[in-house]
Amino acid sequence: MAMLISLAWLRDYVDAPEPAAVADRLTLAGLEVERIIPHAVAFERVVVAEVTELRPLPGSGKNQIARVRTGGDLSEVVTGAWNLRVGDRVPYALPGSRLGERVIEPKTFLGVTSQGMLCSPIELGLGEDAGGIMILDRGAQPGADLRQLYPPDTIFELDLKSNRPDLFCHLGVAREVGALFKLAVRPPEGSRRRLKSNPALVTIEAPEGCRRFAGRLITGVRVAPSPAWLQARLHAAGVRPINNVVDVTNYVMLELGQPMHAFDHARLQGGRLVIRRARPGETLLALDGKERPLSPEFMVVADATRAQALAGIIGGEESAVTEGTTAVLLEAATWEPRRIRMTARQVGLRTEASTRFEKGLSPALSLPAVDRAAQLIHELAGGEEKDAADVYLEPLVPAVIELSAGELERTLGLVIPSADAKDILVRLGFAVEGQQELLLVTPPAFRLDCHIPADLVEEVGRIYGYDRIPSTLPGARTAVRELYQQARSADLAKDVLVGCGYEEAVTNTLVGVASTLRVHMPDAPKALRIKNPLAETRDALRQSLLPGLLEALSLNARQDQPGAGLFEIGAAFWSAGKGSDFPHEPRLLATVAHVAASSAGAAAVELRRVQAALRLLAERVGKAPIEFQPAQPVDGFHPGRTATLIQDGEPVGVVGELHPRVLAGFDLPGRVIAAEVVFDRFAQPDPPVPQARPLPRFPGVRRDLTVVVSGRILGNELMQVIRQRGGYTLREISMQSEYEGPQLGAGRRSLSFGLHYQADDRTLTSEEVSASYERIVEGLKERFQAEVRS
Amino acid sequence: MQGGQASGTADLDQLVRSAREQIAAAPDEATLEQLRIDLLGKKGVMTATLRGLGSLPADQRAARGARANDVKNEIESMLTARTGALADARLETIGEREWMDVTFVPALARRGHLHPLSLILRDVKAIFSRIGYEVALGPEVEDDFHNFEALNIPAEHPARDTMDSFYLEGSPLLLRTHTSPVQIRYMQAHQPPIRIIAPGAVYRRDATDPYHGSQFHQVEGLCIDEDIRFSDLKGTIEYFCRSLFGADRRIRITGDHFPFTEPSAGAAVSCGICGGAGCRSCKGGWLEILGSGMVHPQVLRNGGIDPARFSGFAFGAGLERLAMLKYKIADLRAFLDDDVRFLRQF
Ligand SMILES: [Zn+2]
């Protein structure tokens, strides 16, 4: 959460150095300064004016004429705003003045000349409020240059960490600056008046939601606009001024970090507050003008009859402090953070207050805050403290943490003298006792994040400066285990497929359950669904990589990139049965290749290419060579063009053309060849180390064999006969080419094989080879009525 | 050719003359080869002539034999010379006859490309393998204990707000929101010394924009041993960042907060575009790239490791972030789109 810190305000408490130095050190210490914003007003020749007379602009229902006094001069201005009253001090842009880029000139409305312009906060760049003229406090001197009320400043935009709610205020940041630069810190003064806690004023009925509630009743207040300095500070911190009482509560929050609320005491039934859960059916009209139903899980601050505020989040309209208010009941409470988080989430409202409470504020903050607010209200709005309450059911017990010099050195890797460590902790508000070697440290009451020595090591380390810690590498003792045992084969497989011309893809793990049903591996179980998906198209865990890859192919086809070939290696999720069991996460390898042409022949060529790539893959990383067998029907695949990958007699994957109906579902034209392999079943975790064999001492003999067959006789079957008949000197048989065509006649194919003969102990004679060849030819004729072309 | 009875030297002279004419007239190498067979082959004229020598009287046999051998040699050399000449003539014109347009090169072979996440991960793995780290992997579907509880993030902890999770239907399991659960799993299975990196996909229930996605990748590091110090973390981060981005980069270590480390620190490298002066791509000259810290004693205990004896550090970085910085990729969404126009740039 971003927090705006004004340098001028900060300097109330600590003599902070130049902005750049402050920003640097704060960032290193973990208070990241996201931006340094030079803050100067963007207007010229705008002065304070007093409204002396108001009258309607004749002939206009919308505008009125204001007569204003600036020092001795009187001017007339036409304004469309209706929030003015005689006696108000307002910003007046003189003729020829500048508001940013805009130059103000006299202007005539319905025959009346308006000299200059009365300004709203947004026109001056002093706030977001465009609803009416900005009302200054009555103490502002007519004729005074408005810029004197808004001196230049520097704003730090801080990105703070959630464990340090104590930093979400100027005093908190001042303490850090004090520790970082070794400067004294001057905390602000609060009221010293000590009234006895009156149990009748505040009752906690639901202690599970409220750890402490400090209240203070102040009577005889005069509600009015805040003085310019206060408005300027709120403005600098990004908070809209309302009136002096409300502004004080916001000011104290920005100063001390404790969110507060002010109730109009006269509007509270029974004149007291009850802290309880909301009642069934209860509603609250909140300060943002919205009426909200309240759940009994929510904490409310109620009067005797009904909810007056949604605890820790937003106040109610009914008891809001307005100009007519004379008695104010202040609240500085400590709300249970989890319930605040839950409530804020349920009502969909995050406020300055709720974001602070959510992080877990210390109950120690509430009483000083109420004292400080009472003091400021007394100064700005008059009034007397009349009654008080402080309900604090389970006070914090401060813990002592032991910090040894050895621990500091062992954790950080450098020696920080005990005295320095002690100084840092004390400046941060810790109480430190003890000797050189062992410090006994009590965290300040406003910090709830320190429990163990490591927490103190962090405090000392980050203030001392991480930049001053040396850079070392751990000692030489290293566990020698197998490096990358799982990852190697995947890297090698990727290299093979990249070499074959395919692009590596990484697709979404979350897919639409509809698309995952359309195509998947034969043995994938039912899809695992996501309970809370962001979109219907991402409501299941993938069982197959193919749907994601097909989405990518479809995207590429639409981007005028048809014919893409992609592959991915990644986890799929296969249900292990019961919902609470961890699913299997097999690593799959999948490829898809788009054939833009719709001809069966083009797809056949691509299918062969993919199959050949898979065979290369098996050679490189496979546990054993693979062969292809015609597959039983597989969901999503072409019934006549799909093969199962068999390795050591076991199926490890599928390859084939996809069914045209699947492509229609992915809006893909043309044809697609796809393959998917259970990678961990298929590949060796680590490919074997090559083992060299001696080269043959005698020359081998190569022969080509071309066979013409009719009908659906498989290459595998021919290979089997060739191998059986070839004899032991036939070392290698390779499939070489396939031909179908009019010369052969319908239904006939010719298949060419390469035969390689080799003997270890002699040069083969052509007679031996020919004898083997003839046996093969005989066998093929007998088994398949094959014709052999020579 | 004639195969009949050979007798006088006149026949041999005739034979030489006839051979010379035929050889000179042969238009190509194939014709010459046929002539060689006819004249000198097993069934050729010369063989017959030499065979005929046996029927001659002994006194003539030697002279005729010598003469026949000369003739054979002469024909052989004529054939060789003519073959050479014909080959020369043929090679003379090979450029004309077999001309190709060598500038027209269709893309018959193409190479594919590794995904940028694979590329960056290979770099990261290589960098850490040089200092003795191995790769550890864990499941992407996790339970609450490993993903949150064991990392000091109990239910309702504010850190869970930034790690909104996807849950499985009908199950308490979720998709891991970070790779940190691998730390816990690895510690439960191994005692120190431990040096691992754990890369992998993580999931957060965030809307997608140029810098955020509901699925991205992290790489986690964990080093535990006796006497591991913050200075070791700093040195390791510097070594890693400079190895990945260049030795000239500066490294900034700042305070930070994570529930599972104490002290915690963030690391940034100086911007490679502006050199640290500040520009649109960086924050005041710095690029934040990882979160880190000394492993919280309770997290060590949760992993079954005694914090009184061992200490360690952990760090985590977004792989997409590293790749975006290294390869100047502007939009996170490109990583999962798999547009080949993008993939082919790597
Ligand atoms: Zn830059």
mmCIF file of C-alpha atoms in Angstrom, chain A residues 107 160 176 280 354 373 380 520 523 654 668 671 690:
data_model
loop_
_atom_site.group_PDB
_atom_site.id
_atom_site.type_symbol
_atom_site.label_atom_id
_atom_site.label_comp_id
_atom_site.label_asym_id
_atom_site.label_seq_id
_atom_site.Cartn_x
_atom_site.Cartn_y
_atom_site.Cartn_z
ATOM 1 C CA LYS A 107 -15.793 37.766 -18.062
ATOM 2 C CA LEU A 160 5.458 -0.165 2.863
ATOM 3 C CA GLU A 176 13.202 5.446 11.131
ATOM 4 C CA PRO A 280 -29.596 -9.840 11.705
ATOM 5 C CA SER A 354 -9.362 -0.649 7.309
ATOM 6 C CA ALA A 373 -6.830 14.453 19.125
ATOM 7 C CA LEU A 380 -8.748 24.331 16.842
ATOM 8 C CA HIS A 520 -6.536 -36.286 -24.833
ATOM 9 C CA ASP A 523 -5.516 -43.313 -20.550
ATOM 10 C CA VAL A 654 0.052 -41.467 -29.433
ATOM 11 C CA LEU A 668 -8.463 -24.250 -37.220
ATOM 12 C CA ARG A 671 -5.173 -30.257 -40.940
ATOM 13 C CA PRO A 690 27.685 -43.341 -25.213
#
